[in-house]
Amino acid sequence: MTQADQKEQFPGKTIVNSWNEWDPLKHVIVGIADGCMIPPSEPAMECKVPIDSDMKGQWGPRPQETVDKANIQLDNFADILRKRGIRVDRPTPMDFSQPIKTPDWENLSMFGCMPPRDVVATVGNEMLEATMSYRCRWFEYLCYRPLLEQYFKEDPNMRWEAAPKPRLTGRSYKDNYLSRIMTIEDRLKLTAAKDFVTTEVEPLFDAAELARMGKDVVVQHGFTANLAGIDWLRRHFPDLRVHAMNFPGDPYPIHIDCTFIPLRPGLILNNPIRKALPEHRKLFEINDWQIVEAAPPAHKNPPPLCYSSVWLSMNVLVLDPKTVCVEASEIHQMEQLDKLGFEVVPVPFRDANPFGGSLHCATTDVYREGGCEDYFPRQVEGF
Ligand code: DAV
């Protein structure tokens, strides 16, 4: 669909507003796979690539046929959303193969612009560019600037913000982190003890660490968000309640959206091997929210050259409190959501998974109807 066609289908004015993960979705950004790279090794990246991954030691442009196949599924996803009356915008890719540098470091390439969820957080009428935590993703916000500039012009109430760009020098990462790991059990011990690869010298967070539930926002503390980053968010949103959560059981904790997904008021989908801790569940329990364990993934392994785990199965995009998009081969997840009372929209997306995730990762909200509600009137001291 061209820009002109889209103007014809969606003549209304631009509104930036999204307070949660479930209210009726009206406008969204869907990523693009063009030019996406397997980035070169760098401190944070090294710790995320799974021990047995086919990506270990590789870097360079992704094979063009895989880019083409991913784009077919991304375009199809965008069309499914448009047919449901949702306006869809796309980022502007750059030449991601070019080396980048700041006064502090150089990196041999960038990453891509497939998962918009990682880069821009929409909270109410604000779109916030995250600090990011990998060097290869330092400039990725530039792919979203044409859209952010446009929304800023079109919606007089939009707040456009950028978190402080981090230095990402060697001081931002623990240099002995990997040397302490021999086995997956070692990893699990470290992550359970909240010993992650990033240090606390500066605020760091990827936008995909946020799960928004009106007045309450939970942020995963892990490889791609540190406590300083969560504290920054807390001070940046003084009217909201920002809660840090960590999930023992995840050897590579990055991005909350394969772990803890709010589906509608009162209902959370939680990864059964990354269970929320009792002290964190309390907030949900005392406010009569239910935390259900996600169905098992349909696949034993992620597709080739994919960073993410098989738990992309639960990386669903909620269109409204009764409708949810699920990857089309994830039969168990579809069945579970159907039983929970949702209309399930199957979306083929496995070819796009290696480019940075599934349906939630591949999108960023611009507009959902509804305002900032307080779903958790009872709070837990110290959380
Ligand atoms: O389980 O591998 C990946 C999330 C990608 N945004 C996982 C989390």
Short mmCIF file of C-alpha atoms and ligand atoms in Angstrom, two decimals:
data_model
loop_
_atom_site.label_atom_id
_atom_site.label_comp_id
_atom_site.label_asym_id
_atom_site.label_seq_id
_atom_site.Cartn_x
_atom_site.Cartn_y
_atom_site.Cartn_z
CA MET A 1 0.00 0.00 0.00
CA THR A 2 1.38 3.40 -0.95
CA GLN A 3 1.34 6.45 1.32
CA ALA A 4 -1.42 7.96 -0.88
CA ASP A 5 -3.62 4.81 -0.70
CA GLN A 6 -3.17 4.78 3.03
CA LYS A 7 -4.22 8.45 3.33
CA GLU A 8 -7.37 7.49 1.45
CA GLN A 9 -8.17 4.53 3.73
CA PHE A 10 -7.29 6.40 6.93
CA PRO A 11 -8.23 10.04 6.39
CA GLY A 12 -8.60 10.75 10.14
CA LYS A 13 -6.07 12.75 12.04
CA THR A 14 -2.99 11.32 13.69
CA ILE A 15 -3.28 10.63 17.42
CA VAL A 16 -0.44 9.34 19.57
CA ASN A 17 -1.96 7.56 22.57
CA SER A 18 -1.45 4.10 24.02
CA TRP A 19 -1.57 3.26 27.71
CA ASN A 20 -1.60 -0.50 27.72
CA GLU A 21 -1.10 -3.66 25.66
CA TRP A 22 -4.78 -4.46 24.96
CA ASP A 23 -7.07 -1.50 24.22
CA PRO A 24 -8.42 -1.32 20.62
CA LEU A 25 -5.46 -0.79 18.30
CA LYS A 26 -5.93 1.88 15.62
CA HIS A 27 -2.44 2.79 14.42
CA VAL A 28 0.81 0.85 14.59
CA ILE A 29 4.34 0.68 13.18
CA VAL A 30 5.41 -2.65 11.62
CA GLY A 31 9.13 -3.30 11.02
CA ILE A 32 10.94 -4.06 7.75
CA ALA A 33 13.63 -6.72 7.11
CA ASP A 34 15.58 -4.80 4.41
CA GLY A 35 19.34 -4.89 4.81
CA CYS A 36 19.22 -6.57 8.22
CA MET A 37 22.61 -7.77 9.48
CA ILE A 38 23.94 -10.46 11.74
CA PRO A 39 25.97 -7.93 13.72
CA PRO A 40 29.60 -8.46 14.69
CA SER A 41 30.51 -9.57 18.17
CA GLU A 42 30.37 -6.97 20.94
CA PRO A 43 30.19 -7.32 24.73
CA ALA A 44 26.39 -7.43 25.19
CA MET A 45 25.65 -9.37 22.02
CA GLU A 46 28.13 -12.08 22.89
CA CYS A 47 26.17 -12.91 26.03
CA LYS A 48 22.83 -13.17 24.27
CA VAL A 49 23.73 -15.54 21.43
CA PRO A 50 22.81 -18.97 22.81
CA ILE A 51 25.65 -21.40 23.47
CA ASP A 52 24.46 -23.83 20.76
CA SER A 53 23.38 -21.19 18.24
CA ASP A 54 24.11 -21.48 14.52
CA MET A 55 24.96 -17.76 14.69
CA LYS A 56 28.02 -18.18 16.88
CA GLY A 57 31.05 -16.68 15.16
CA GLN A 58 29.04 -15.48 12.13
CA TRP A 59 28.45 -11.94 11.04
CA GLY A 60 27.50 -10.03 7.90
CA PRO A 61 24.42 -9.37 5.80
CA ARG A 62 21.62 -11.91 6.12
CA PRO A 63 21.06 -13.96 2.95
CA GLN A 64 18.84 -11.98 0.54
CA GLU A 65 16.37 -14.83 0.09
CA THR A 66 15.72 -14.86 3.85
CA VAL A 67 15.20 -11.07 3.79
CA ASP A 68 12.71 -11.43 0.93
CA LYS A 69 10.77 -14.17 2.70
CA ALA A 70 10.65 -12.17 5.93
CA ASN A 71 9.39 -9.10 4.06
CA ILE A 72 6.59 -11.12 2.45
CA GLN A 73 5.35 -12.09 5.92
CA LEU A 74 5.83 -8.59 7.36
CA ASP A 75 3.88 -7.06 4.42
CA ASN A 76 1.16 -9.68 4.83
CA PHE A 77 0.92 -8.91 8.57
CA ALA A 78 0.61 -5.19 7.74
CA ASP A 79 -2.20 -5.99 5.27
CA ILE A 80 -4.06 -8.16 7.81
CA LEU A 81 -3.98 -5.23 10.24
CA ARG A 82 -5.08 -2.70 7.60
CA LYS A 83 -8.00 -4.90 6.59
CA ARG A 84 -9.10 -4.69 10.22
CA GLY A 85 -9.08 -0.90 10.02
CA ILE A 86 -5.69 -0.35 11.65
CA ARG A 87 -3.39 2.24 10.10
CA VAL A 88 0.09 0.83 9.55
CA ASP A 89 3.32 2.79 9.05
CA ARG A 90 6.76 1.39 8.24
CA PRO A 91 10.23 2.60 9.31
CA THR A 92 12.86 3.81 6.85
CA PRO A 93 15.79 1.37 6.63
CA MET A 94 19.39 2.61 6.35
CA ASP A 95 22.52 0.96 5.00
CA PHE A 96 23.02 -1.21 8.07
CA SER A 97 26.22 -2.72 6.70
CA GLN A 98 28.15 0.52 7.24
CA PRO A 99 30.57 0.72 10.17
CA ILE A 100 29.59 3.14 12.92
CA LYS A 101 31.57 5.03 15.51
CA THR A 102 31.18 7.39 18.43
CA PRO A 103 34.09 9.10 20.24
CA ASP A 104 34.26 6.00 22.47
CA TRP A 105 34.05 2.97 20.17
CA GLU A 106 33.65 1.64 16.66
CA ASN A 107 31.41 -1.18 15.49
CA LEU A 108 31.70 -2.89 12.12
CA SER A 109 27.98 -2.72 11.34
CA MET A 110 24.50 -1.92 12.58
CA PHE A 111 21.60 -4.33 13.09
CA GLY A 112 18.42 -3.53 11.11
CA CYS A 113 14.92 -2.16 11.74
CA MET A 114 12.74 -5.17 12.11
CA PRO A 115 11.69 -5.04 15.76
CA PRO A 116 10.30 -1.53 16.35
CA ARG A 117 9.12 -2.62 19.83
CA ASP A 118 12.74 -2.65 21.01
CA VAL A 119 13.48 0.95 20.05
CA VAL A 120 10.46 3.18 20.67
CA ALA A 121 8.17 2.98 23.72
CA THR A 122 4.76 4.60 23.45
CA VAL A 123 3.39 5.56 26.86
CA GLY A 124 0.24 7.66 26.70
CA ASN A 125 0.80 10.53 24.26
CA GLU A 126 4.57 10.12 24.45
CA MET A 127 6.86 8.23 22.08
CA LEU A 128 10.18 7.63 23.82
CA GLU A 129 13.35 6.57 22.04
CA ALA A 130 15.03 4.01 24.31
CA THR A 131 18.72 4.22 25.22
CA MET A 132 19.29 0.74 23.72
CA SER A 133 22.05 -1.42 25.12
CA TYR A 134 23.91 -2.87 22.13
CA ARG A 135 26.38 -0.78 20.17
CA CYS A 136 25.05 -2.14 16.85
CA ARG A 137 21.64 -0.65 17.71
CA TRP A 138 22.88 2.77 18.85
CA PHE A 139 21.69 4.57 15.68
CA GLU A 140 18.58 2.50 15.03
CA TYR A 141 16.27 5.31 16.20
CA LEU A 142 17.13 7.14 12.97
CA CYS A 143 14.94 4.63 11.05
CA TYR A 144 11.95 5.91 13.06
CA ARG A 145 12.73 9.62 12.83
CA PRO A 146 10.73 10.22 9.61
CA LEU A 147 7.63 8.83 11.37
CA LEU A 148 8.28 10.58 14.68
CA GLU A 149 8.79 13.89 12.89
CA GLN A 150 5.53 13.33 11.02
CA TYR A 151 3.53 12.45 14.15
CA PHE A 152 5.02 15.43 15.96
CA LYS A 153 3.76 17.71 13.17
CA GLU A 154 0.37 16.04 12.84
CA ASP A 155 -0.56 15.62 16.51
CA PRO A 156 -0.14 18.82 18.54
CA ASN A 157 -0.43 16.80 21.78
CA MET A 158 2.28 14.28 20.96
CA ARG A 159 5.30 14.29 23.27
CA TRP A 160 8.48 13.23 21.52
CA GLU A 161 11.24 12.20 23.92
CA ALA A 162 14.62 10.49 23.77
CA ALA A 163 16.33 8.90 26.76
CA PRO A 164 19.99 9.91 27.28
CA LYS A 165 22.17 8.22 24.70
CA PRO A 166 24.49 5.88 26.61
CA ARG A 167 28.26 5.86 26.19
CA LEU A 168 28.40 2.03 25.98
CA THR A 169 32.09 1.95 26.75
CA GLY A 170 33.68 -1.11 28.35
CA ARG A 171 32.50 0.29 31.70
CA SER A 172 28.90 -0.47 30.74
CA TYR A 173 29.54 -4.23 30.55
CA LYS A 174 31.10 -6.72 32.94
CA ASP A 175 34.20 -7.88 31.10
CA ASN A 176 34.50 -11.10 33.05
CA TYR A 177 30.87 -12.12 32.54
CA LEU A 178 31.31 -14.86 29.98
CA SER A 179 34.42 -16.26 31.61
CA ARG A 180 32.23 -17.23 34.58
CA ILE A 181 29.97 -19.34 32.39
CA MET A 182 30.67 -22.91 31.33
CA THR A 183 27.24 -24.45 31.34
CA ILE A 184 23.64 -23.41 31.08
CA GLU A 185 23.33 -24.03 34.86
CA ASP A 186 26.04 -21.42 35.44
CA ARG A 187 24.00 -18.98 33.41
CA LEU A 188 20.83 -19.73 35.30
CA LYS A 189 22.62 -19.22 38.61
CA LEU A 190 23.88 -15.80 37.52
CA THR A 191 20.56 -14.60 36.11
CA ALA A 192 18.65 -15.85 39.18
CA ALA A 193 21.07 -13.78 41.32
CA LYS A 194 20.34 -10.75 39.10
CA ASP A 195 23.95 -10.82 37.94
CA PHE A 196 23.60 -9.60 34.35
CA VAL A 197 26.11 -8.54 31.70
CA THR A 198 25.38 -4.82 31.99
CA THR A 199 26.79 -2.71 34.83
CA GLU A 200 25.06 0.20 36.55
CA VAL A 201 27.32 3.06 35.40
CA GLU A 202 24.62 4.60 33.20
CA PRO A 203 20.90 4.08 32.52
CA LEU A 204 20.23 1.38 29.93
CA PHE A 205 16.98 -0.01 28.63
CA ASP A 206 15.49 -1.39 25.44
CA ALA A 207 11.87 -0.36 24.90
CA ALA A 208 10.78 -4.01 24.67
CA GLU A 209 11.45 -4.40 28.40
CA LEU A 210 8.27 -2.46 29.18
CA ALA A 211 4.85 -4.04 29.67
CA ARG A 212 2.25 -1.29 30.02
CA MET A 213 -0.89 -1.64 32.12
CA GLY A 214 -2.21 1.90 32.51
CA LYS A 215 -0.88 3.53 35.66
CA ASP A 216 1.42 0.55 36.27
CA VAL A 217 4.32 -0.33 34.01
CA VAL A 218 6.53 -3.35 34.63
CA VAL A 219 10.07 -3.39 33.29
CA GLN A 220 12.23 -6.48 33.11
CA HIS A 221 15.61 -6.16 34.82
CA GLY A 222 17.96 -8.29 32.72
CA PHE A 223 20.57 -8.12 29.97
CA THR A 224 18.99 -5.17 28.15
CA ALA A 225 17.74 -3.05 31.06
CA ASN A 226 19.67 -2.24 34.21
CA LEU A 227 18.37 -0.81 37.48
CA ALA A 228 19.66 2.66 36.55
CA GLY A 229 17.55 2.45 33.36
CA ILE A 230 14.48 1.44 35.36
CA ASP A 231 15.15 4.25 37.83
CA TRP A 232 15.41 6.67 34.90
CA LEU A 233 12.01 5.50 33.65
CA ARG A 234 10.55 5.88 37.15
CA ARG A 235 11.73 9.49 37.38
CA HIS A 236 10.73 10.19 33.78
CA PHE A 237 7.13 9.04 34.40
CA PRO A 238 6.42 10.46 37.88
CA ASP A 239 2.67 9.87 37.53
CA LEU A 240 3.10 6.18 36.78
CA ARG A 241 4.19 3.30 39.00
CA VAL A 242 7.20 1.60 37.45
CA HIS A 243 7.96 -1.88 38.83
CA ALA A 244 11.16 -3.86 38.21
CA MET A 245 10.69 -7.57 37.62
CA ASN A 246 13.23 -10.32 36.98
CA PHE A 247 12.50 -13.87 35.94
CA PRO A 248 14.83 -16.63 37.13
CA GLY A 249 14.72 -19.52 34.67
CA ASP A 250 15.72 -17.42 31.66
CA PRO A 251 19.39 -17.92 30.79
CA TYR A 252 19.29 -14.99 28.31
CA PRO A 253 16.88 -12.43 29.77
CA ILE A 254 16.25 -9.85 27.09
CA HIS A 255 12.87 -8.23 26.43
CA ILE A 256 9.84 -9.03 28.54
CA ASP A 257 7.58 -10.02 25.65
CA CYS A 258 8.37 -13.74 25.57
CA THR A 259 8.00 -13.92 29.33
CA PHE A 260 5.19 -11.80 30.75
CA ILE A 261 2.42 -10.55 28.46
CA PRO A 262 -0.63 -8.60 29.67
CA LEU A 263 -3.58 -9.84 27.56
CA ARG A 264 -6.50 -7.80 28.94
CA PRO A 265 -7.47 -6.26 32.27
CA GLY A 266 -7.11 -9.02 34.86
CA LEU A 267 -5.10 -11.47 32.74
CA ILE A 268 -1.38 -12.08 32.20
CA LEU A 269 0.32 -14.78 30.14
CA ASN A 270 3.52 -15.94 31.88
CA ASN A 271 6.24 -18.21 30.49
CA PRO A 272 6.06 -21.43 32.58
CA ILE A 273 9.85 -21.74 32.82
CA ARG A 274 10.31 -18.05 33.62
CA LYS A 275 7.75 -17.76 36.36
CA ALA A 276 7.12 -14.45 38.07
CA LEU A 277 8.56 -14.46 41.60
CA PRO A 278 6.15 -14.70 44.57
CA GLU A 279 7.08 -11.20 45.74
CA HIS A 280 6.19 -9.84 42.28
CA ARG A 281 3.01 -11.92 41.82
CA LYS A 282 1.58 -10.33 44.93
CA LEU A 283 0.59 -7.10 43.18
CA PHE A 284 -1.45 -9.09 40.67
CA GLU A 285 -3.01 -11.41 43.25
CA ILE A 286 -4.24 -8.73 45.61
CA ASN A 287 -5.87 -6.91 42.68
CA ASP A 288 -7.60 -10.09 41.43
CA TRP A 289 -5.49 -10.49 38.33
CA GLN A 290 -4.87 -13.97 37.03
CA ILE A 291 -1.42 -15.07 35.84
CA VAL A 292 -1.80 -18.06 33.50
CA GLU A 293 1.06 -20.17 32.20
CA ALA A 294 1.53 -20.00 28.44
CA ALA A 295 0.92 -23.12 26.34
CA PRO A 296 4.04 -24.97 25.15
CA PRO A 297 5.63 -23.75 21.91
CA ALA A 298 4.83 -25.76 18.77
CA HIS A 299 8.51 -25.92 17.74
CA LYS A 300 11.49 -27.67 19.33
CA ASN A 301 13.93 -25.14 17.88
CA PRO A 302 13.80 -21.56 16.64
CA PRO A 303 14.21 -21.11 12.86
CA PRO A 304 17.81 -20.87 11.51
CA LEU A 305 19.88 -17.77 12.38
CA CYS A 306 17.43 -16.65 15.09
CA TYR A 307 18.53 -15.07 18.38
CA SER A 308 15.24 -15.60 20.11
CA SER A 309 13.96 -18.70 21.88
CA VAL A 310 11.05 -20.97 20.93
CA TRP A 311 8.99 -18.87 23.34
CA LEU A 312 8.33 -16.47 20.50
CA SER A 313 5.17 -18.62 20.57
CA MET A 314 3.74 -16.31 23.25
CA ASN A 315 4.91 -13.06 21.60
CA VAL A 316 1.35 -12.19 20.60
CA LEU A 317 -0.16 -8.86 19.54
CA VAL A 318 -3.47 -8.02 21.19
CA LEU A 319 -5.75 -6.00 18.84
CA ASP A 320 -8.47 -5.41 21.44
CA PRO A 321 -9.52 -7.19 24.65
CA LYS A 322 -11.26 -9.89 22.58
CA THR A 323 -8.88 -10.30 19.61
CA VAL A 324 -5.29 -11.45 19.43
CA CYS A 325 -2.79 -12.14 16.61
CA VAL A 326 -0.80 -15.36 17.10
CA GLU A 327 1.88 -16.88 14.84
CA ALA A 328 0.03 -19.29 12.56
CA SER A 329 2.05 -22.44 13.36
CA GLU A 330 1.70 -22.01 17.15
CA ILE A 331 -1.26 -24.34 17.46
CA HIS A 332 -1.06 -24.77 21.24
CA GLN A 333 -0.88 -21.06 21.93
CA MET A 334 -3.78 -20.44 19.55
CA GLU A 335 -5.88 -23.09 21.25
CA GLN A 336 -5.15 -21.72 24.72
CA LEU A 337 -6.10 -18.16 23.74
CA ASP A 338 -9.23 -19.42 22.02
CA LYS A 339 -10.22 -21.17 25.28
CA LEU A 340 -9.51 -17.96 27.18
CA GLY A 341 -12.22 -16.35 25.06
CA PHE A 342 -10.23 -14.56 22.37
CA GLU A 343 -10.88 -14.45 18.65
CA VAL A 344 -7.50 -15.68 17.39
CA VAL A 345 -6.09 -14.20 14.17
CA PRO A 346 -3.40 -16.56 12.81
CA VAL A 347 -0.48 -14.71 11.19
CA PRO A 348 2.30 -16.65 9.40
CA PHE A 349 5.53 -15.14 10.72
CA ARG A 350 8.18 -17.80 11.19
CA ASP A 351 10.30 -16.46 8.32
CA ALA A 352 10.40 -13.05 10.03
CA ASN A 353 11.33 -14.45 13.48
CA PRO A 354 15.13 -14.48 12.88
CA PHE A 355 15.02 -10.73 12.20
CA GLY A 356 14.23 -9.91 15.81
CA GLY A 357 11.15 -11.67 17.07
CA SER A 358 7.49 -12.26 16.49
CA LEU A 359 4.27 -10.25 16.30
CA HIS A 360 4.68 -8.13 19.45
CA CYS A 361 8.36 -7.41 18.76
CA ALA A 362 7.59 -6.51 15.13
CA THR A 363 5.24 -3.68 16.10
CA THR A 364 5.11 -0.46 18.10
CA ASP A 365 1.80 1.08 19.11
CA VAL A 366 1.01 4.59 17.95
CA TYR A 367 -2.65 4.74 18.91
CA ARG A 368 -4.87 2.56 21.03
CA GLU A 369 -8.21 3.91 22.18
CA GLY A 370 -8.69 4.44 25.89
CA GLY A 371 -7.02 6.34 28.67
CA CYS A 372 -4.76 5.77 31.65
CA GLU A 373 -6.68 3.57 34.09
CA ASP A 374 -5.65 2.39 37.52
CA TYR A 375 -5.92 -1.42 37.36
CA PHE A 376 -3.96 -1.92 40.59
CA PRO A 377 -5.54 0.22 43.29
CA ARG A 378 -3.85 -1.95 45.94
CA GLN A 379 -0.08 -1.57 45.87
CA VAL A 380 2.71 -3.62 47.43
CA GLU A 381 5.24 -1.76 49.55
CA GLY A 382 8.72 -1.77 48.01
CA PHE A 383 7.71 -3.11 44.57
O1 DAV B 1 12.77 -15.64 24.66
O2 DAV B 1 14.33 -15.23 23.24
C1 DAV B 1 13.31 -12.71 22.76
C2 DAV B 1 12.61 -11.41 22.65
C3 DAV B 1 12.94 -10.75 21.36
N1 DAV B 1 12.51 -9.36 21.34
C4 DAV B 1 13.43 -14.85 23.99
C5 DAV B 1 13.12 -13.38 24.06
#
